Amino acid sequence: MSDLGAGTDAGAGTDAAAETPDWEKRFRAPRVSLPDWAEDAPDRSLFVSNATGTYELYAWDRATGEQRQVTDRPNGTTDGILSPDGEWIWWFNDTDGDEFGVWMRQPFAGGGTDEPAVPGLEASYPAGLALARDGRMSVVGRSTDDEGSTIHVVRAPGADPVEIYRHRESAGVGDLSHDGSLIAVEHTEHGDAMHSTLRVIRPDGSTVAELDDTEGGTVELGLEVLGFAPVAGDTRLLVGHQRRGRWEPMVWDVASGEETDLALDLPGDVSAEWYPDGSALLIAHSFEARSELFRYVFASSELIEVETPAGSVSGATARPDGSVEYLWSSAAEPPVVRSTTGGVVLDPPGMKAPASVPVEDVWVEGPGGRVHALAQKPAGATGPLPTVFEIHGGPTWHDSDAFAAGPAAWVDHGYAVVRVNYRGSTGYGREWTDALKHRVGLIELEDIAAVREWAVTSGLADPDRIVLAGGSWGGYLTLLGVGTQPDSWAVGLAAVPVADYVTAYHDEMEALKAMDRTLLGGTPEEVPERFEASSPLTYVDAVKAPVYISAGVNDPRCPIRQVENYVDRLKARDAVHEVYRYDAGHGSLVVDERIKQVRLELDFAARHLR
C-alpha cells in the first residue's frame, strides 16, 4: 500500500526534474479525478490518480486524512465504485485493458485481500452496476458476444446471482432506488443503439413502468437514466431527454407516471444530479466547448448559478452540507478539484503540470452548418505554421476548453493545433450529433476539410505541413482522411483506429456492433456498399502521406486484426508507414507508455515534414 504522495515523480525538485521538458511534465505531474463518496458515509471517498506512474484507484478517509492505494496492476485500473455504506470498494478486473472481466471487491479500510464480488458470474464486458444501501444486494449488468445483454440480482454477498433481464441488443443498469425496490434499465431493444429507452423493473424482473420517446424505434429521441431520488420511499427518477433538440433533465415519478418538465431555458446540453436531500438538482450545462454549473431548487423553480471559472467542468458532485465539488480546467490551466466552500479539495503533492496556451474559438461555414473549432498556437508565433488537426474520438464526444497534455505537446514543439467539433459531436444539439447516419466518416471529414480551408486562408497553417491526427474515432477519421483527401494532409497519425471497417465490425465487442448497425443502417452483409464507402481500407491505395499507426493488441473496440489488414496493404505498395503495437487495450493507463507514444508521433512528424 502507498498513499497518494508515495509514488510521485522521483525527480520532483531535483536537477533531473528540471531537465524534463514541459510537455513531459504535463503527463507526469500527479493528477486526481473528482472523488466519489459513499452516500451513507460521505467521509469515505474513492478517486483515480496517476501518482505511481499508472492510473489506479485510491481510497481517502476524509475524517482522518488517510489515503491508500487500492489497486496495483501493470496496466492500471480506473473503474471502481464505493458501496453506499462505505464499507466496500468494487473494482473491475479485466486483462491488460481488454475490458472483459469480473468485479472484485475489498474492504474500504484495507487489510483484506481482493475477492470476487459476484462469484457466480462469468467474465463479461461491464454494463452497469448498482449497489443497495443495505450493503447486501447488488445489481450487475453484463454484455457478451454470445449472450447479448443480461442483468443479474444478487440478494446477498455470496448468494447465487439471479438473471432478471436478457436481450440481444444493448442494455444496462441505470440505477437502483433508495430502498432497493426499483431498478432503472436503459435498453435499445428497438435496435437504435444511439437512442435508448427506459424500463423500471423490480428485483424479480417484473415491469413497473416504461418510457419510450423513440415510439418503438420510429423516432430518434433518446432517454438516459440520471438517478433515483436519494430519499427513502421516493419513486422519482431523474431522466435525460431530447424532446427539444438537446439533452435536458426531467423528473419522472415511476409510480404515478407523472412527468415534471423543468424547462431550464439553457441553450446547450444539460445534465443533472440530485442534491443529497432531494430538494434540488445540480445542473451541468455544456455549450460551445465550455461548461457551467447551476442549482435548481424544486420549491421555487429557481435556477441559481454555481460560480466556476471560465473553462470546463468535467465532473461535479453536491455534498451533504450543500457545497459542490468539481473538477475544473481550461486549455491553458491544468485540472484541479475545487469546492464552492473555497480552496482545493484534493491537491496531489509533487511536480505540478506546467500551463499551456489558451484556445481561440473559430467558426467556419460547413456543408452541414456552422462548424466550431478550437485553435492554439505557440505564444507570439505568426503563421503560416506547421499545424496538427487533432481529431477527437467518440464520435459522440466533443473537444472543449479543457486541459489536454497531447495538444499542449505539439504547441511546445512549434505547431499550431486545431480541434474540430465535426457533425457527430455533442454539445451542439441533437441534429448535429445525429447527422452521421449512413455516410459515416465522410460527413465528419467534410467539416474537417472546411476548417482546414479556413486554417490555410487565415494564414495560420502552412498548407504543405498539415498533419491529420487522432485516436479511436479520431484515428479512424485520420486513416479515412489520408485516403479520401490525399492532397490535403502531409502526415497521418492514427492511434487505435478503425482501419478495415468490415473486419472491425466482426471482431469488436457486441455493444459497438450495435452502434455500427445504427450508424450504417445494417450489418456489412446487409449494406455492404455503406461499409465499403466508410472504410479506410477502401482508399488505402490512394494514400500519399506517410502514415504512423499505434494499436493496442488487446483492444476490444478497434481490434488488432483489422489494423494489420490495413498495414499489409500499405506494405504491399511500399507506402511510407510505421506501426507501433503495445500490450494494452484501447489506449494505455501507464504514464511512461503515453509519453513514449507521443514522443514517437512527434518524431515521425518531424522526420516527414519539411
Short mmCIF file of C-alpha atoms in Angstrom, two decimals, residues 192-515:
data_model
loop_
_atom_site.label_atom_id
_atom_site.label_comp_id
_atom_site.label_asym_id
_atom_site.label_seq_id
_atom_site.Cartn_x
_atom_site.Cartn_y
_atom_site.Cartn_z
CA ASP A 192 -31.39 2.00 -32.36
CA ALA A 193 -28.20 1.98 -30.32
CA MET A 194 -27.96 5.79 -30.34
CA HIS A 195 -31.32 6.37 -28.65
CA SER A 196 -32.10 4.37 -25.52
CA THR A 197 -35.48 3.78 -23.91
CA LEU A 198 -36.14 3.20 -20.20
CA ARG A 199 -37.74 0.42 -18.23
CA VAL A 200 -38.13 0.27 -14.47
CA ILE A 201 -38.30 -3.23 -13.06
CA ARG A 202 -38.46 -4.89 -9.65
CA PRO A 203 -35.68 -7.13 -8.37
CA ASP A 204 -37.73 -10.12 -9.54
CA GLY A 205 -37.66 -8.79 -13.11
CA SER A 206 -41.31 -7.72 -13.31
CA THR A 207 -42.00 -4.41 -15.03
CA VAL A 208 -43.16 -1.34 -13.13
CA ALA A 209 -43.09 1.34 -15.84
CA GLU A 210 -41.74 2.12 -19.31
CA LEU A 211 -40.72 5.34 -21.03
CA ASP A 212 -40.06 5.28 -24.77
CA ASP A 213 -39.51 8.51 -26.67
CA THR A 214 -38.43 6.53 -29.75
CA GLU A 215 -42.01 5.24 -30.19
CA GLY A 216 -40.76 1.75 -30.85
CA GLY A 217 -37.71 2.90 -32.76
CA THR A 218 -39.57 5.11 -35.26
CA VAL A 219 -38.45 8.43 -33.72
CA GLU A 220 -34.83 9.40 -32.99
CA LEU A 221 -35.22 10.69 -29.44
CA GLY A 222 -33.13 9.16 -26.69
CA LEU A 223 -33.52 8.89 -22.92
CA GLU A 224 -30.94 8.31 -20.20
CA VAL A 225 -31.06 7.47 -16.51
CA LEU A 226 -29.63 10.23 -14.30
CA GLY A 227 -30.58 8.69 -10.95
CA PHE A 228 -33.35 7.91 -8.46
CA ALA A 229 -34.16 10.47 -5.78
CA PRO A 230 -31.88 9.86 -2.78
CA VAL A 231 -34.80 9.81 -0.33
CA ALA A 232 -36.49 6.84 1.34
CA GLY A 233 -39.79 5.92 -0.30
CA ASP A 234 -39.32 8.41 -3.15
CA THR A 235 -40.17 6.92 -6.56
CA ARG A 236 -38.96 9.88 -8.64
CA LEU A 237 -36.36 9.14 -11.31
CA LEU A 238 -34.25 11.89 -12.85
CA VAL A 239 -34.19 11.35 -16.61
CA GLY A 240 -32.34 12.98 -19.51
CA HIS A 241 -34.41 13.56 -22.66
CA GLN A 242 -34.04 15.15 -26.13
CA ARG A 243 -37.56 16.39 -26.80
CA ARG A 244 -36.48 19.96 -27.57
CA GLY A 245 -33.46 19.09 -29.70
CA ARG A 246 -30.86 18.84 -26.94
CA TRP A 247 -30.25 16.90 -23.74
CA GLU A 248 -32.30 18.20 -20.80
CA PRO A 249 -33.40 16.74 -17.45
CA MET A 250 -36.90 15.99 -16.28
CA VAL A 251 -38.34 14.16 -13.28
CA TRP A 252 -40.42 11.02 -13.87
CA ASP A 253 -42.40 9.54 -10.98
CA VAL A 254 -42.36 5.89 -11.96
CA ALA A 255 -45.17 5.04 -9.52
CA SER A 256 -47.70 7.63 -10.73
CA GLY A 257 -46.35 8.15 -14.24
CA GLU A 258 -46.21 11.92 -13.71
CA GLU A 259 -43.53 13.75 -15.69
CA THR A 260 -42.19 17.11 -14.48
CA ASP A 261 -40.58 19.14 -17.25
CA LEU A 262 -38.03 21.55 -15.81
CA ALA A 263 -37.75 23.77 -18.94
CA LEU A 264 -34.48 25.37 -17.85
CA ASP A 265 -34.08 27.56 -20.95
CA LEU A 266 -30.36 26.88 -21.37
CA PRO A 267 -29.03 26.72 -24.96
CA GLY A 268 -26.69 23.71 -24.67
CA ASP A 269 -26.85 20.14 -23.43
CA VAL A 270 -27.89 19.85 -19.79
CA SER A 271 -27.26 17.05 -17.33
CA ALA A 272 -28.15 16.89 -13.65
CA GLU A 273 -27.79 15.01 -10.39
CA TRP A 274 -29.68 15.18 -7.12
CA TYR A 275 -28.57 17.14 -4.10
CA PRO A 276 -28.33 14.60 -1.25
CA ASP A 277 -31.58 15.68 0.43
CA GLY A 278 -33.57 15.56 -2.83
CA SER A 279 -34.65 19.20 -2.60
CA ALA A 280 -32.64 20.46 -5.53
CA LEU A 281 -30.64 19.44 -8.58
CA LEU A 282 -27.05 20.19 -9.50
CA ILE A 283 -27.22 21.25 -13.16
CA ALA A 284 -24.27 20.89 -15.55
CA HIS A 285 -24.65 22.93 -18.75
CA SER A 286 -22.34 22.26 -21.71
CA PHE A 287 -22.42 24.74 -24.59
CA GLU A 288 -19.96 25.56 -27.37
CA ALA A 289 -16.99 23.78 -25.79
CA ARG A 290 -17.40 25.22 -22.28
CA SER A 291 -19.47 24.36 -19.24
CA GLU A 292 -21.06 25.88 -16.17
CA LEU A 293 -22.97 24.77 -13.07
CA PHE A 294 -26.32 25.74 -11.55
CA ARG A 295 -28.52 24.74 -8.61
CA TYR A 296 -32.19 24.13 -9.46
CA VAL A 297 -34.47 24.44 -6.42
CA PHE A 298 -37.72 22.48 -6.70
CA ALA A 299 -39.69 24.57 -4.19
CA SER A 300 -39.20 27.82 -6.11
CA SER A 301 -38.32 26.52 -9.60
CA GLU A 302 -35.32 28.82 -9.28
CA LEU A 303 -32.10 28.33 -11.25
CA ILE A 304 -29.11 29.69 -9.31
CA GLU A 305 -25.63 29.88 -10.80
CA VAL A 306 -22.86 27.99 -9.02
CA GLU A 307 -19.84 30.15 -9.75
CA THR A 308 -16.95 28.45 -11.51
CA PRO A 309 -14.07 29.93 -13.55
CA ALA A 310 -14.36 30.15 -17.33
CA GLY A 311 -13.35 26.84 -18.87
CA SER A 312 -14.67 23.31 -18.48
CA VAL A 313 -16.10 21.37 -15.58
CA SER A 314 -15.54 17.69 -16.31
CA GLY A 315 -17.32 16.43 -13.19
CA ALA A 316 -19.25 17.82 -10.23
CA THR A 317 -21.00 16.50 -7.15
CA ALA A 318 -23.14 18.03 -4.42
CA ARG A 319 -22.05 17.16 -0.87
CA PRO A 320 -24.37 16.65 2.14
CA ASP A 321 -23.50 20.11 3.52
CA GLY A 322 -24.78 21.70 0.29
CA SER A 323 -21.34 22.52 -1.07
CA VAL A 324 -20.32 21.49 -4.58
CA GLU A 325 -17.03 19.87 -5.51
CA TYR A 326 -15.97 20.00 -9.14
CA LEU A 327 -13.06 19.12 -11.41
CA TRP A 328 -12.14 22.19 -13.46
CA SER A 329 -9.57 23.05 -16.10
CA SER A 330 -9.05 25.19 -19.18
CA ALA A 331 -6.83 24.69 -22.22
CA ALA A 332 -4.23 26.89 -20.52
CA GLU A 333 -4.61 25.79 -16.89
CA PRO A 334 -4.17 22.22 -15.53
CA PRO A 335 -7.08 20.41 -13.81
CA VAL A 336 -7.85 20.95 -10.15
CA VAL A 337 -10.58 19.67 -7.80
CA ARG A 338 -12.25 22.70 -6.24
CA SER A 339 -15.09 23.33 -3.83
CA THR A 340 -17.61 26.14 -3.58
CA THR A 341 -16.54 26.45 0.06
CA GLY A 342 -13.25 27.81 -1.28
CA GLY A 343 -9.90 26.24 -1.95
CA VAL A 344 -8.72 22.99 -3.43
CA VAL A 345 -10.31 19.73 -2.29
CA LEU A 346 -7.56 17.30 -3.22
CA ASP A 347 -4.12 18.54 -4.22
CA PRO A 348 -1.61 15.80 -5.05
CA PRO A 349 1.93 16.51 -3.88
CA GLY A 350 4.94 16.66 -6.16
CA MET A 351 5.58 18.19 -9.55
CA LYS A 352 2.89 20.50 -10.93
CA ALA A 353 1.83 20.46 -14.56
CA PRO A 354 3.11 23.49 -16.49
CA ALA A 355 0.47 25.75 -18.01
CA SER A 356 -0.16 25.85 -21.76
CA VAL A 357 -1.71 28.44 -24.09
CA PRO A 358 -5.40 29.37 -24.35
CA VAL A 359 -7.65 28.34 -27.22
CA GLU A 360 -9.18 30.60 -29.84
CA ASP A 361 -12.75 29.92 -30.94
CA VAL A 362 -13.18 29.50 -34.67
CA TRP A 363 -16.50 29.30 -36.52
CA VAL A 364 -16.49 28.08 -40.12
CA GLU A 365 -19.37 27.64 -42.54
CA GLY A 366 -19.51 23.96 -43.47
CA PRO A 367 -21.76 21.91 -45.75
CA GLY A 368 -24.00 20.97 -42.81
CA GLY A 369 -23.94 24.27 -40.91
CA ARG A 370 -21.51 26.28 -38.80
CA VAL A 371 -18.58 24.20 -37.53
CA HIS A 372 -16.94 25.10 -34.24
CA ALA A 373 -13.20 24.57 -33.88
CA LEU A 374 -10.63 25.37 -31.21
CA ALA A 375 -7.21 26.65 -32.29
CA GLN A 376 -3.96 27.02 -30.34
CA LYS A 377 -0.54 28.24 -31.38
CA PRO A 378 2.74 28.96 -29.61
CA ALA A 379 2.74 32.26 -27.77
CA GLY A 380 3.85 35.08 -30.05
CA ALA A 381 4.06 32.85 -33.14
CA THR A 382 2.87 34.06 -36.51
CA GLY A 383 1.80 31.85 -39.38
CA PRO A 384 1.88 30.06 -41.54
CA LEU A 385 2.83 27.30 -39.08
CA PRO A 386 3.08 23.54 -39.26
CA THR A 387 -0.33 22.55 -37.99
CA VAL A 388 -1.81 19.47 -36.38
CA PHE A 389 -5.51 18.74 -36.80
CA GLU A 390 -6.09 16.72 -33.62
CA ILE A 391 -9.42 14.94 -34.17
CA HIS A 392 -11.43 13.77 -31.17
CA GLY A 393 -12.83 10.28 -30.68
CA GLY A 394 -16.33 9.17 -29.91
CA PRO A 395 -17.76 10.16 -32.35
CA THR A 396 -20.37 11.32 -29.82
CA TRP A 397 -17.96 13.47 -27.82
CA HIS A 398 -16.52 16.95 -28.24
CA ASP A 399 -13.33 18.89 -27.72
CA SER A 400 -13.63 21.63 -25.11
CA ASP A 401 -11.72 24.42 -23.47
CA ALA A 402 -10.11 21.89 -21.14
CA PHE A 403 -6.52 20.97 -20.35
CA ALA A 404 -5.04 18.32 -22.65
CA ALA A 405 -1.40 17.28 -22.48
CA GLY A 406 -1.32 15.95 -26.05
CA PRO A 407 -2.20 19.16 -27.91
CA ALA A 408 -0.01 21.12 -25.49
CA ALA A 409 2.97 18.94 -26.50
CA TRP A 410 2.52 19.89 -30.17
CA VAL A 411 2.30 23.59 -29.26
CA ASP A 412 5.55 23.28 -27.29
CA HIS A 413 7.22 21.93 -30.44
CA GLY A 414 6.19 24.90 -32.57
CA TYR A 415 2.97 23.60 -34.10
CA ALA A 416 -0.43 25.16 -34.26
CA VAL A 417 -3.19 22.78 -33.14
CA VAL A 418 -6.73 22.78 -34.46
CA ARG A 419 -9.50 20.65 -32.96
CA VAL A 420 -12.80 20.34 -34.81
CA ASN A 421 -16.21 19.58 -33.33
CA TYR A 422 -17.50 17.98 -36.52
CA ARG A 423 -21.04 16.72 -37.08
CA GLY A 424 -21.49 13.87 -34.66
CA SER A 425 -20.03 15.88 -31.77
CA THR A 426 -22.06 16.53 -28.64
CA GLY A 427 -22.88 19.95 -27.19
CA TYR A 428 -24.39 21.47 -30.34
CA GLY A 429 -27.85 19.93 -30.35
CA ARG A 430 -29.35 16.58 -31.26
CA GLU A 431 -29.42 17.16 -35.02
CA TRP A 432 -25.69 17.89 -35.08
CA THR A 433 -24.92 14.74 -33.08
CA ASP A 434 -27.26 12.51 -35.09
CA ALA A 435 -26.11 13.72 -38.53
CA LEU A 436 -23.73 10.83 -39.16
CA LYS A 437 -26.20 8.24 -40.38
CA HIS A 438 -25.17 6.14 -43.41
CA ARG A 439 -22.31 8.36 -44.72
CA VAL A 440 -20.23 7.63 -41.65
CA GLY A 441 -16.77 9.21 -41.63
CA LEU A 442 -17.32 11.09 -44.87
CA ILE A 443 -19.61 13.63 -43.19
CA GLU A 444 -17.10 14.39 -40.44
CA LEU A 445 -14.32 14.82 -42.99
CA GLU A 446 -16.39 17.39 -44.91
CA ASP A 447 -16.46 19.54 -41.77
CA ILE A 448 -12.77 18.98 -41.10
CA ALA A 449 -11.99 19.98 -44.70
CA ALA A 450 -13.92 23.24 -44.27
CA VAL A 451 -11.90 24.11 -41.17
CA ARG A 452 -8.68 23.15 -42.95
CA GLU A 453 -9.53 25.66 -45.68
CA TRP A 454 -10.02 28.33 -43.01
CA ALA A 455 -6.69 27.44 -41.38
CA VAL A 456 -4.85 27.93 -44.68
CA THR A 457 -6.65 31.06 -45.91
CA SER A 458 -6.40 32.73 -42.50
CA GLY A 459 -2.63 32.36 -42.60
CA LEU A 460 -2.46 30.07 -39.56
CA ALA A 461 -1.46 26.85 -41.32
CA ASP A 462 1.24 26.09 -43.86
CA PRO A 463 -0.71 24.07 -46.47
CA ASP A 464 2.29 21.82 -47.13
CA ARG A 465 2.78 20.97 -43.45
CA ILE A 466 -0.62 19.95 -42.10
CA VAL A 467 -0.87 16.79 -40.02
CA LEU A 468 -4.09 14.83 -39.58
CA ALA A 469 -4.08 13.02 -36.24
CA GLY A 470 -6.39 11.41 -33.73
CA GLY A 471 -7.18 8.44 -31.54
CA SER A 472 -10.04 5.93 -31.67
CA TRP A 473 -12.72 7.53 -33.87
CA GLY A 474 -10.20 10.30 -34.49
CA GLY A 475 -7.73 7.65 -35.64
CA TYR A 476 -10.40 6.22 -37.92
CA LEU A 477 -11.04 9.66 -39.44
CA THR A 478 -7.29 10.10 -39.87
CA LEU A 479 -6.91 6.95 -41.96
CA LEU A 480 -10.10 7.70 -43.88
CA GLY A 481 -8.95 11.29 -44.44
CA VAL A 482 -5.49 10.49 -45.82
CA GLY A 483 -7.20 8.12 -48.26
CA THR A 484 -10.15 10.25 -49.38
CA GLN A 485 -8.34 13.61 -49.20
CA PRO A 486 -4.79 12.54 -50.15
CA ASP A 487 -3.63 16.00 -51.27
CA SER A 488 -4.74 17.74 -48.07
CA TRP A 489 -2.55 16.08 -45.48
CA ALA A 490 1.25 15.89 -45.26
CA VAL A 491 1.30 13.26 -42.48
CA GLY A 492 -1.25 10.97 -40.86
CA LEU A 493 -1.00 9.85 -37.20
CA ALA A 494 -3.66 7.31 -36.21
CA ALA A 495 -3.92 5.83 -32.71
CA VAL A 496 -6.13 2.79 -32.00
CA PRO A 497 -8.09 3.36 -35.24
CA VAL A 498 -10.78 1.61 -37.22
CA ALA A 499 -8.82 0.75 -40.37
CA ASP A 500 -10.84 -2.03 -42.02
CA TYR A 501 -14.48 -1.41 -41.12
CA VAL A 502 -15.83 -4.83 -42.10
CA THR A 503 -13.26 -6.80 -40.13
CA ALA A 504 -13.55 -4.35 -37.24
CA TYR A 505 -17.30 -4.98 -37.12
CA HIS A 506 -16.88 -8.74 -36.92
CA ASP A 507 -14.16 -8.59 -34.24
CA GLU A 508 -15.35 -5.76 -31.97
CA MET A 509 -17.39 -6.02 -28.76
CA GLU A 510 -21.14 -6.56 -29.20
CA ALA A 511 -22.17 -3.08 -27.99
CA LEU A 512 -20.11 -1.47 -30.74
CA LYS A 513 -21.58 -3.79 -33.36
CA ALA A 514 -24.99 -2.46 -32.35
CA MET A 515 -23.74 1.11 -32.71
#
